[in-house]
């Protein structure tokens, strides 16, 4: 019993001595503990700041990735449409050339046939002209001559009728071919204009694609640099705290104290004390934590029971804004329907779920009146008829047209 009582008194004396040594810790130890508390508070703030910056940069980087993916899709779609339109344009050009060649062949065939009919009329008119006007005393011979002249006249009339039918058929066929050539040329011009507009749109989209990829590359670099800076800053804060802890340990040992003689503050983890102050855009959020162990006089004090950090990584939605329309361009065709173009620029891109941008280009039909068809062909046909037939028929009065 005596030994137990002595042991208890010794333990209590040791505790009182330890408390006395802790309270008598030099001011340098308390200052070291203050620095350790400051380093820990800085580290806590740095962790949340780096997390917030990482969220912001990640959000911007993901938006840039979506923009690049969308532009890649646009370029692919435009390129596919442009390839199809270019092939169709080439096909139409071949069709136009083929129809022009066919029209030329038909025109030469019609002229050749007309020349052959004119030569037949010339020959018949020549043979009839030899007999016309001759005085024949013999009535029998005169009747025979008259019969021959009637036969020649009938043949000439038949050739003229055939010539009129053939000329009408040729003119109708040539008008049809000319109309088809005109329609094909119109489609070719229209498609060529569309190809040029597609190429222009491709150039604009490719320029936007290059710019978006540049932004994405920059965002990758910023994200990597920010992460590296945060890691370096956190490492420096931890090393500074560790160095100050070692320095405080030396001060404690110099004062005849041990690490167990000093009680540092122990706190719980931060928890949210409410949500972000804003629904979108930059805001703040309050965090709080509890003190689990209160410090001794020379221990690391309790700091930052509450902490206000940044929040709100998504920008507020904003609608796309477009500039005014330009004037209409010159019509692409003088008649039979051309096209006009006008454009406008994007003055402000949409943000988030804002209203997307509307069309940048607008097309309308112009000069709808049909181009004159057949006028020149009819005039040429009449001139050909007169230049070929009139000299042949002038010397043979019995022929009527």
Short mmCIF file of C-alpha atoms in Angstrom, two decimals:
data_model
loop_
_atom_site.label_atom_id
_atom_site.label_comp_id
_atom_site.label_asym_id
_atom_site.label_seq_id
_atom_site.Cartn_x
_atom_site.Cartn_y
_atom_site.Cartn_z
CA UNK A 1 0.00 0.00 0.00
CA UNK A 2 2.82 2.35 0.83
CA UNK A 3 4.57 1.62 -2.50
CA UNK A 4 1.37 2.24 -4.47
CA UNK A 5 0.76 5.55 -2.75
CA UNK A 6 4.33 6.62 -3.43
CA UNK A 7 3.97 5.69 -7.11
CA UNK A 8 0.75 7.74 -7.45
CA UNK A 9 2.36 10.76 -5.85
CA UNK A 10 5.30 10.48 -8.24
CA UNK A 11 2.99 10.28 -11.26
CA UNK A 12 1.02 13.35 -10.19
CA UNK A 13 4.26 15.22 -9.55
CA UNK A 14 5.49 14.28 -13.02
CA UNK A 15 2.25 15.51 -14.63
CA UNK A 16 2.45 18.81 -12.77
CA UNK A 17 6.06 19.20 -13.87
CA UNK A 18 5.16 18.50 -17.49
CA UNK A 19 2.33 21.04 -17.40
CA UNK A 20 4.68 23.55 -15.84
CA UNK A 21 7.29 22.93 -18.55
CA UNK A 22 4.65 23.29 -21.31
CA UNK A 23 3.35 26.54 -19.88
CA UNK A 24 6.89 27.76 -19.47
CA UNK A 25 7.75 27.00 -23.12
CA UNK A 26 9.73 29.84 -24.66
CA UNK A 27 8.06 32.42 -26.92
CA UNK A 28 10.01 31.03 -29.89
CA UNK A 29 8.04 27.79 -29.63
CA UNK A 30 4.75 29.66 -29.65
CA UNK A 31 5.83 31.67 -32.69
CA UNK A 32 6.82 28.45 -34.47
CA UNK A 33 3.38 27.01 -33.72
CA UNK A 34 1.79 30.20 -35.12
CA UNK A 35 3.78 29.77 -38.33
CA UNK A 36 2.74 26.13 -38.58
CA UNK A 37 -0.91 27.21 -38.20
CA UNK A 38 -0.41 29.84 -40.94
CA UNK A 39 1.16 27.26 -43.28
CA UNK A 40 -1.76 24.87 -42.67
CA UNK A 41 -4.33 27.62 -43.29
CA UNK A 42 -2.53 28.60 -46.51
CA UNK A 43 -2.43 24.96 -47.59
CA UNK A 44 -6.17 24.55 -46.95
CA UNK A 45 -6.99 27.64 -49.02
CA UNK A 46 -4.57 26.57 -51.75
CA UNK A 47 -6.18 23.14 -52.04
CA UNK A 48 -9.64 24.63 -52.61
CA UNK A 49 -8.34 27.36 -54.96
CA UNK A 50 -6.52 24.79 -57.07
CA UNK A 51 -9.59 22.59 -57.14
CA UNK A 52 -11.73 25.51 -58.30
CA UNK A 53 -9.23 26.57 -60.95
CA UNK A 54 -9.04 22.98 -62.14
CA UNK A 55 -12.83 22.83 -62.50
CA UNK A 56 -12.91 26.10 -64.45
CA UNK A 57 -10.11 25.09 -66.79
CA UNK A 58 -11.57 21.61 -67.24
CA UNK A 59 -14.95 23.12 -68.11
CA UNK A 60 -13.37 25.43 -70.69
CA UNK A 61 -11.26 22.63 -72.08
CA UNK A 62 -14.30 20.36 -72.47
CA UNK A 63 -16.18 23.18 -74.19
CA UNK A 64 -13.23 23.65 -76.55
CA UNK A 65 -13.18 19.90 -77.25
CA UNK A 66 -16.91 19.98 -78.08
CA UNK A 67 -16.37 22.98 -80.36
CA UNK A 68 -13.52 21.22 -82.19
CA UNK A 69 -15.59 18.02 -82.52
CA UNK A 70 -18.56 19.99 -83.88
CA UNK A 71 -16.37 21.85 -86.38
CA UNK A 72 -14.70 18.59 -87.43
CA UNK A 73 -18.17 17.21 -88.11
CA UNK A 74 -19.12 20.36 -90.03
CA UNK A 75 -15.98 20.19 -92.16
CA UNK A 76 -16.59 16.51 -92.88
CA UNK A 77 -20.21 17.15 -93.85
CA UNK A 78 -19.37 20.14 -96.05
CA UNK A 79 -16.53 18.21 -97.67
CA UNK A 80 -18.89 15.32 -98.46
CA UNK A 81 -21.51 17.70 -99.91
CA UNK A 82 -18.81 19.56 -101.84
CA UNK A 83 -17.46 16.32 -103.32
CA UNK A 84 -20.93 15.24 -104.41
CA UNK A 85 -21.73 18.67 -105.86
CA UNK A 86 -18.39 18.80 -107.70
CA UNK A 87 -19.00 15.37 -109.25
CA UNK A 88 -22.53 16.43 -110.23
CA UNK A 89 -21.17 19.65 -111.70
CA UNK A 90 -18.69 17.67 -113.81
CA UNK A 91 -21.48 15.33 -114.94
CA UNK A 92 -23.68 18.26 -115.95
CA UNK A 93 -20.77 19.84 -117.83
CA UNK A 94 -20.32 16.60 -119.80
CA UNK A 95 -24.07 16.46 -120.47
CA UNK A 96 -24.05 20.04 -121.75
CA UNK A 97 -21.10 19.31 -124.03
CA UNK A 98 -22.75 16.12 -125.30
CA UNK A 99 -26.05 17.91 -126.02
CA UNK A 100 -24.23 20.75 -127.74
CA UNK A 101 -22.39 18.23 -129.91
CA UNK A 102 -25.63 16.45 -130.70
CA UNK A 103 -27.28 19.76 -131.55
CA UNK A 104 -24.39 20.62 -133.87
CA UNK A 105 -24.61 17.21 -135.56
CA UNK A 106 -28.37 17.59 -136.01
CA UNK A 107 -27.94 21.10 -137.41
CA UNK A 108 -25.37 19.84 -139.92
CA UNK A 109 -27.65 16.92 -140.85
CA UNK A 110 -30.61 19.24 -141.40
CA UNK A 111 -28.51 21.60 -143.52
CA UNK A 112 -27.11 18.68 -145.53
CA UNK A 113 -30.61 17.33 -146.16
CA UNK A 114 -31.81 20.80 -147.08
CA UNK A 115 -28.90 21.21 -149.48
CA UNK A 116 -29.79 17.88 -151.08
CA UNK A 117 -33.42 18.97 -151.50
CA UNK A 118 -32.29 22.32 -152.90
CA UNK A 119 -30.08 20.51 -155.42
CA UNK A 120 -33.03 18.31 -156.44
CA UNK A 121 -35.19 21.42 -156.95
CA UNK A 122 -32.38 23.06 -158.91
CA UNK A 123 -32.06 20.03 -161.18
CA UNK A 124 -35.82 19.75 -161.73
CA UNK A 125 -36.15 23.47 -162.31
CA UNK A 126 -33.28 23.31 -164.82
CA UNK A 127 -34.83 20.48 -166.78
CA UNK A 128 -38.21 22.19 -166.78
CA UNK A 129 -36.64 25.48 -167.81
CA UNK A 130 -35.26 23.94 -170.98
CA UNK A 131 -38.77 23.07 -172.14
CA UNK A 132 -40.57 26.12 -170.83
CA UNK A 133 -41.32 28.73 -173.48
CA UNK A 134 -40.41 26.53 -176.46
CA UNK A 135 -42.73 26.86 -179.51
CA UNK A 136 -43.72 23.47 -180.79
CA UNK A 137 -45.75 23.29 -184.02
CA UNK A 138 -46.82 19.72 -183.60
CA UNK A 139 -49.81 19.53 -181.22
CA UNK A 140 -48.89 16.03 -180.17
CA UNK A 141 -45.41 17.05 -179.19
CA UNK A 142 -46.76 20.21 -177.49
CA UNK A 143 -49.06 18.09 -175.36
CA UNK A 144 -46.14 15.84 -174.43
CA UNK A 145 -44.05 18.86 -173.45
CA UNK A 146 -46.94 20.19 -171.38
CA UNK A 147 -47.26 16.79 -169.67
CA UNK A 148 -43.52 16.74 -168.88
CA UNK A 149 -43.71 20.27 -167.47
CA UNK A 150 -46.66 19.27 -165.28
CA UNK A 151 -44.71 16.24 -164.03
CA UNK A 152 -41.67 18.39 -163.27
CA UNK A 153 -43.86 20.91 -161.46
CA UNK A 154 -45.50 18.15 -159.42
CA UNK A 155 -42.11 16.75 -158.46
CA UNK A 156 -40.91 20.21 -157.43
CA UNK A 157 -44.08 20.70 -155.36
CA UNK A 158 -43.52 17.31 -153.71
CA UNK A 159 -39.89 18.17 -152.88
CA UNK A 160 -40.99 21.57 -151.52
CA UNK A 161 -43.65 19.90 -149.37
CA UNK A 162 -41.06 17.42 -148.11
CA UNK A 163 -38.67 20.32 -147.51
CA UNK A 164 -41.28 22.19 -145.48
CA UNK A 165 -42.07 19.07 -143.41
CA UNK A 166 -38.43 18.29 -142.87
CA UNK A 167 -37.56 21.91 -142.08
CA UNK A 168 -40.39 22.06 -139.54
CA UNK A 169 -39.25 18.78 -137.96
CA UNK A 170 -35.65 19.98 -137.86
CA UNK A 171 -36.63 23.32 -136.34
CA UNK A 172 -38.78 21.58 -133.72
CA UNK A 173 -36.03 19.11 -132.88
CA UNK A 174 -33.38 21.83 -132.71
CA UNK A 175 -35.62 23.95 -130.47
CA UNK A 176 -36.07 20.97 -128.18
CA UNK A 177 -32.34 20.30 -128.08
CA UNK A 178 -31.63 23.99 -127.56
CA UNK A 179 -34.12 24.07 -124.69
CA UNK A 180 -32.52 21.03 -123.09
CA UNK A 181 -29.08 22.60 -123.46
CA UNK A 182 -30.37 25.80 -121.90
CA UNK A 183 -31.92 23.94 -118.97
CA UNK A 184 -28.76 21.89 -118.47
CA UNK A 185 -26.60 25.04 -118.66
CA UNK A 186 -28.88 26.74 -116.14
CA UNK A 187 -28.54 23.78 -113.76
CA UNK A 188 -24.79 23.72 -114.34
CA UNK A 189 -24.44 27.44 -113.58
CA UNK A 190 -26.66 27.09 -110.52
CA UNK A 191 -24.68 24.12 -109.26
CA UNK A 192 -21.41 25.91 -109.95
CA UNK A 193 -22.61 28.84 -107.87
CA UNK A 194 -23.59 26.45 -105.09
CA UNK A 195 -20.16 24.80 -105.27
CA UNK A 196 -18.48 28.20 -104.92
CA UNK A 197 -20.63 28.99 -101.89
CA UNK A 198 -19.84 25.59 -100.38
CA UNK A 199 -16.15 26.25 -100.94
CA UNK A 200 -16.51 29.63 -99.28
CA UNK A 201 -18.32 28.04 -96.35
CA UNK A 202 -15.62 25.36 -96.20
CA UNK A 203 -12.90 28.02 -96.02
CA UNK A 204 -14.71 29.83 -93.20
CA UNK A 205 -15.38 26.61 -91.28
CA UNK A 206 -11.78 25.44 -91.70
CA UNK A 207 -10.54 28.79 -90.39
CA UNK A 208 -12.83 28.41 -87.37
CA UNK A 209 -11.61 24.82 -86.99
CA UNK A 210 -7.97 25.94 -86.92
CA UNK A 211 -8.78 28.67 -84.40
CA UNK A 212 -10.71 26.22 -82.20
CA UNK A 213 -7.87 23.73 -82.27
CA UNK A 214 -5.48 26.51 -81.30
CA UNK A 215 -7.71 27.37 -78.35
CA UNK A 216 -7.89 23.70 -77.35
CA UNK A 217 -4.10 23.34 -77.53
CA UNK A 218 -3.75 26.44 -75.36
CA UNK A 219 -6.28 25.04 -72.87
CA UNK A 220 -4.30 21.79 -72.62
CA UNK A 221 -1.17 23.81 -71.90
CA UNK A 222 -2.94 26.01 -69.33
CA UNK A 223 -4.47 22.96 -67.62
CA UNK A 224 -1.11 21.25 -67.42
CA UNK A 225 0.68 24.42 -66.27
CA UNK A 226 -1.95 25.18 -63.61
CA UNK A 227 -1.77 21.62 -62.31
CA UNK A 228 2.00 21.80 -62.15
CA UNK A 229 1.92 25.17 -60.38
CA UNK A 230 -0.62 23.92 -57.83
CA UNK A 231 1.40 20.78 -57.11
CA UNK A 232 4.56 22.87 -56.70
CA UNK A 233 2.80 25.34 -54.39
CA UNK A 234 1.29 22.55 -52.28
CA UNK A 235 4.64 20.81 -52.06
CA UNK A 236 6.33 24.05 -51.00
CA UNK A 237 3.67 24.65 -48.32
CA UNK A 238 4.04 21.11 -46.99
CA UNK A 239 7.83 21.38 -46.95
CA UNK A 240 7.63 24.74 -45.15
CA UNK A 241 5.27 23.23 -42.56
CA UNK A 242 7.54 20.21 -42.13
CA UNK A 243 10.61 22.41 -41.73
CA UNK A 244 8.85 24.56 -39.15
CA UNK A 245 7.75 21.44 -37.25
CA UNK A 246 11.37 20.26 -37.17
CA UNK A 247 12.55 23.69 -36.00
CA UNK A 248 9.90 23.71 -33.25
CA UNK A 249 11.06 20.25 -32.16
CA UNK A 250 14.59 21.54 -31.72
CA UNK A 251 13.29 24.50 -29.68
CA UNK A 252 11.30 22.13 -27.48
CA UNK A 253 14.29 19.91 -26.88
CA UNK A 254 16.41 22.96 -26.08
CA UNK A 255 13.82 23.94 -23.44
CA UNK A 256 13.87 20.44 -21.98
CA UNK A 257 10.47 19.58 -23.42
CA UNK A 258 9.27 16.77 -25.72
CA UNK A 259 6.69 16.70 -28.53
CA UNK A 260 4.17 15.14 -26.14
CA UNK A 261 4.42 18.16 -23.87
CA UNK A 262 2.70 20.34 -26.51
CA UNK A 263 -0.90 19.75 -27.70
CA UNK A 264 -1.71 20.99 -31.23
CA UNK A 265 -5.18 21.88 -32.45
CA UNK A 266 -6.98 19.03 -34.18
CA UNK A 267 -9.93 19.89 -36.48
CA UNK A 268 -12.44 17.92 -38.50
CA UNK A 269 -12.61 18.04 -42.31
CA UNK A 270 -14.45 20.90 -43.99
CA UNK A 271 -18.10 20.41 -44.86
CA UNK A 272 -20.34 22.66 -46.97
CA UNK A 273 -22.38 25.22 -45.08
CA UNK A 274 -24.90 25.92 -47.83
CA UNK A 275 -24.64 25.92 -51.62
CA UNK A 276 -23.00 28.25 -54.12
CA UNK A 277 -24.12 31.86 -53.91
CA UNK A 278 -25.07 31.97 -57.62
CA UNK A 279 -26.70 29.56 -60.05
CA UNK A 280 -24.15 30.33 -62.77
CA UNK A 281 -21.02 32.37 -63.20
CA UNK A 282 -18.49 33.15 -60.45
CA UNK A 283 -19.77 32.85 -56.87
CA UNK A 284 -18.71 31.81 -53.38
CA UNK A 285 -19.49 28.98 -50.99
CA UNK A 286 -18.99 28.76 -47.23
CA UNK A 287 -17.33 25.78 -45.56
CA UNK A 288 -17.12 24.96 -41.89
CA UNK A 289 -15.40 22.49 -39.58
CA UNK A 290 -15.30 21.62 -35.87
CA UNK A 291 -12.50 21.71 -33.30
CA UNK A 292 -11.83 18.18 -32.09
CA UNK A 293 -8.87 18.92 -29.78
CA UNK A 294 -8.08 22.34 -28.37
CA UNK A 295 -4.39 23.29 -28.30
CA UNK A 296 -2.17 24.02 -25.34
CA UNK A 297 -0.65 27.47 -24.93
CA UNK A 298 2.40 26.65 -27.05
CA UNK A 299 0.59 24.33 -29.47
CA UNK A 300 -0.56 25.05 -33.01
CA UNK A 301 -3.64 27.28 -32.64
CA UNK A 302 -7.00 26.61 -34.29
CA UNK A 303 -7.62 28.67 -37.41
CA UNK A 304 -10.19 28.79 -40.20
CA UNK A 305 -13.15 27.14 -38.55
CA UNK A 306 -14.96 28.65 -41.52
CA UNK A 307 -13.66 29.17 -45.04
CA UNK A 308 -15.15 30.98 -48.02
CA UNK A 309 -14.12 29.48 -51.36
CA UNK A 310 -14.89 30.23 -55.00
CA UNK A 311 -17.56 28.25 -56.82
CA UNK A 312 -19.57 28.31 -60.04
CA UNK A 313 -17.58 26.86 -62.92
CA UNK A 314 -20.24 27.16 -65.64
CA UNK A 315 -20.76 30.51 -67.30
CA UNK A 316 -24.28 31.90 -67.40
CA UNK A 317 -26.16 31.00 -70.61
CA UNK A 318 -26.19 33.72 -73.26
CA UNK A 319 -27.93 33.79 -76.63
CA UNK A 320 -26.01 34.07 -79.88
CA UNK A 321 -26.15 37.55 -81.38
CA UNK A 322 -26.07 38.19 -85.13
CA UNK A 323 -25.14 41.34 -87.03
CA UNK A 324 -27.29 42.95 -89.75
CA UNK A 325 -27.73 41.37 -93.17
CA UNK A 326 -25.51 42.61 -96.00
CA UNK A 327 -26.98 43.84 -99.31
CA UNK A 328 -28.05 41.21 -101.83
CA UNK A 329 -25.34 40.19 -104.28
CA UNK A 330 -25.67 40.60 -108.06
CA UNK A 331 -27.99 38.01 -109.62
CA UNK A 332 -26.09 34.99 -110.96
CA UNK A 333 -28.13 34.87 -114.22
CA UNK A 334 -29.83 37.54 -116.40
CA UNK A 335 -32.96 35.42 -116.98
CA UNK A 336 -34.61 32.03 -116.36
CA UNK A 337 -33.98 32.27 -112.63
CA UNK A 338 -30.67 33.16 -111.00
CA UNK A 339 -29.68 33.36 -107.37
CA UNK A 340 -28.64 36.11 -104.99
CA UNK A 341 -26.75 35.79 -101.73
CA UNK A 342 -26.55 37.87 -98.59
CA UNK A 343 -24.66 37.22 -95.37
CA UNK A 344 -24.26 38.38 -91.80
CA UNK A 345 -21.66 37.89 -89.10
CA UNK A 346 -21.85 36.45 -85.59
CA UNK A 347 -21.19 39.30 -83.16
CA UNK A 348 -21.42 37.16 -80.02
CA UNK A 349 -21.21 33.41 -79.74
CA UNK A 350 -23.74 31.63 -77.55
CA UNK A 351 -22.71 30.45 -74.11
CA UNK A 352 -23.94 27.26 -72.48
CA UNK A 353 -27.59 26.52 -73.20
CA UNK A 354 -28.21 29.88 -74.88
CA UNK A 355 -30.03 30.19 -78.19
CA UNK A 356 -27.81 28.95 -81.04
CA UNK A 357 -26.72 31.12 -83.94
CA UNK A 358 -29.08 31.30 -86.92
CA UNK A 359 -28.09 31.00 -90.58
CA UNK A 360 -25.19 33.20 -91.71
CA UNK A 361 -26.17 32.98 -95.40
CA UNK A 362 -29.47 33.57 -97.17
CA UNK A 363 -30.29 32.75 -100.81
CA UNK A 364 -33.18 33.87 -102.99
CA UNK A 365 -34.19 33.43 -106.64
CA UNK A 366 -33.96 36.42 -108.97
CA UNK A 367 -34.66 37.28 -112.65
CA UNK A 368 -37.38 34.65 -112.94
CA UNK A 369 -38.46 35.68 -116.48
CA UNK A 370 -37.62 32.96 -118.99
CA UNK A 371 -34.85 33.65 -121.48
CA UNK A 372 -36.15 34.01 -125.08
CA UNK A 373 -36.08 30.67 -126.90
CA UNK A 374 -36.24 29.93 -130.64
CA UNK A 375 -36.10 33.55 -131.83
CA UNK A 376 -32.62 33.33 -133.30
CA UNK A 377 -33.22 29.83 -134.68
CA UNK A 378 -36.40 30.90 -136.47
CA UNK A 379 -34.66 33.90 -137.99
CA UNK A 380 -31.79 31.74 -139.20
CA UNK A 381 -34.23 29.22 -140.70
CA UNK A 382 -36.10 31.91 -142.64
CA UNK A 383 -32.84 33.37 -143.93
CA UNK A 384 -31.67 29.91 -145.01
CA UNK A 385 -34.97 29.18 -146.82
CA UNK A 386 -34.85 32.46 -148.75
CA UNK A 387 -31.12 32.24 -149.57
CA UNK A 388 -31.46 28.72 -150.99
CA UNK A 389 -34.96 28.56 -152.50
CA UNK A 390 -35.58 32.04 -153.86
CA UNK A 391 -32.81 31.99 -156.52
CA UNK A 392 -34.03 28.61 -157.76
CA UNK A 393 -37.68 29.53 -157.99
CA UNK A 394 -37.31 32.97 -159.50
CA UNK A 395 -36.65 31.52 -162.97
CA UNK A 396 -39.53 29.05 -162.93
CA UNK A 397 -42.83 30.90 -162.76
CA UNK A 398 -45.06 27.84 -162.60
CA UNK A 399 -43.70 26.78 -159.22
CA UNK A 400 -45.71 28.07 -156.25
CA UNK A 401 -44.71 27.90 -152.66
#
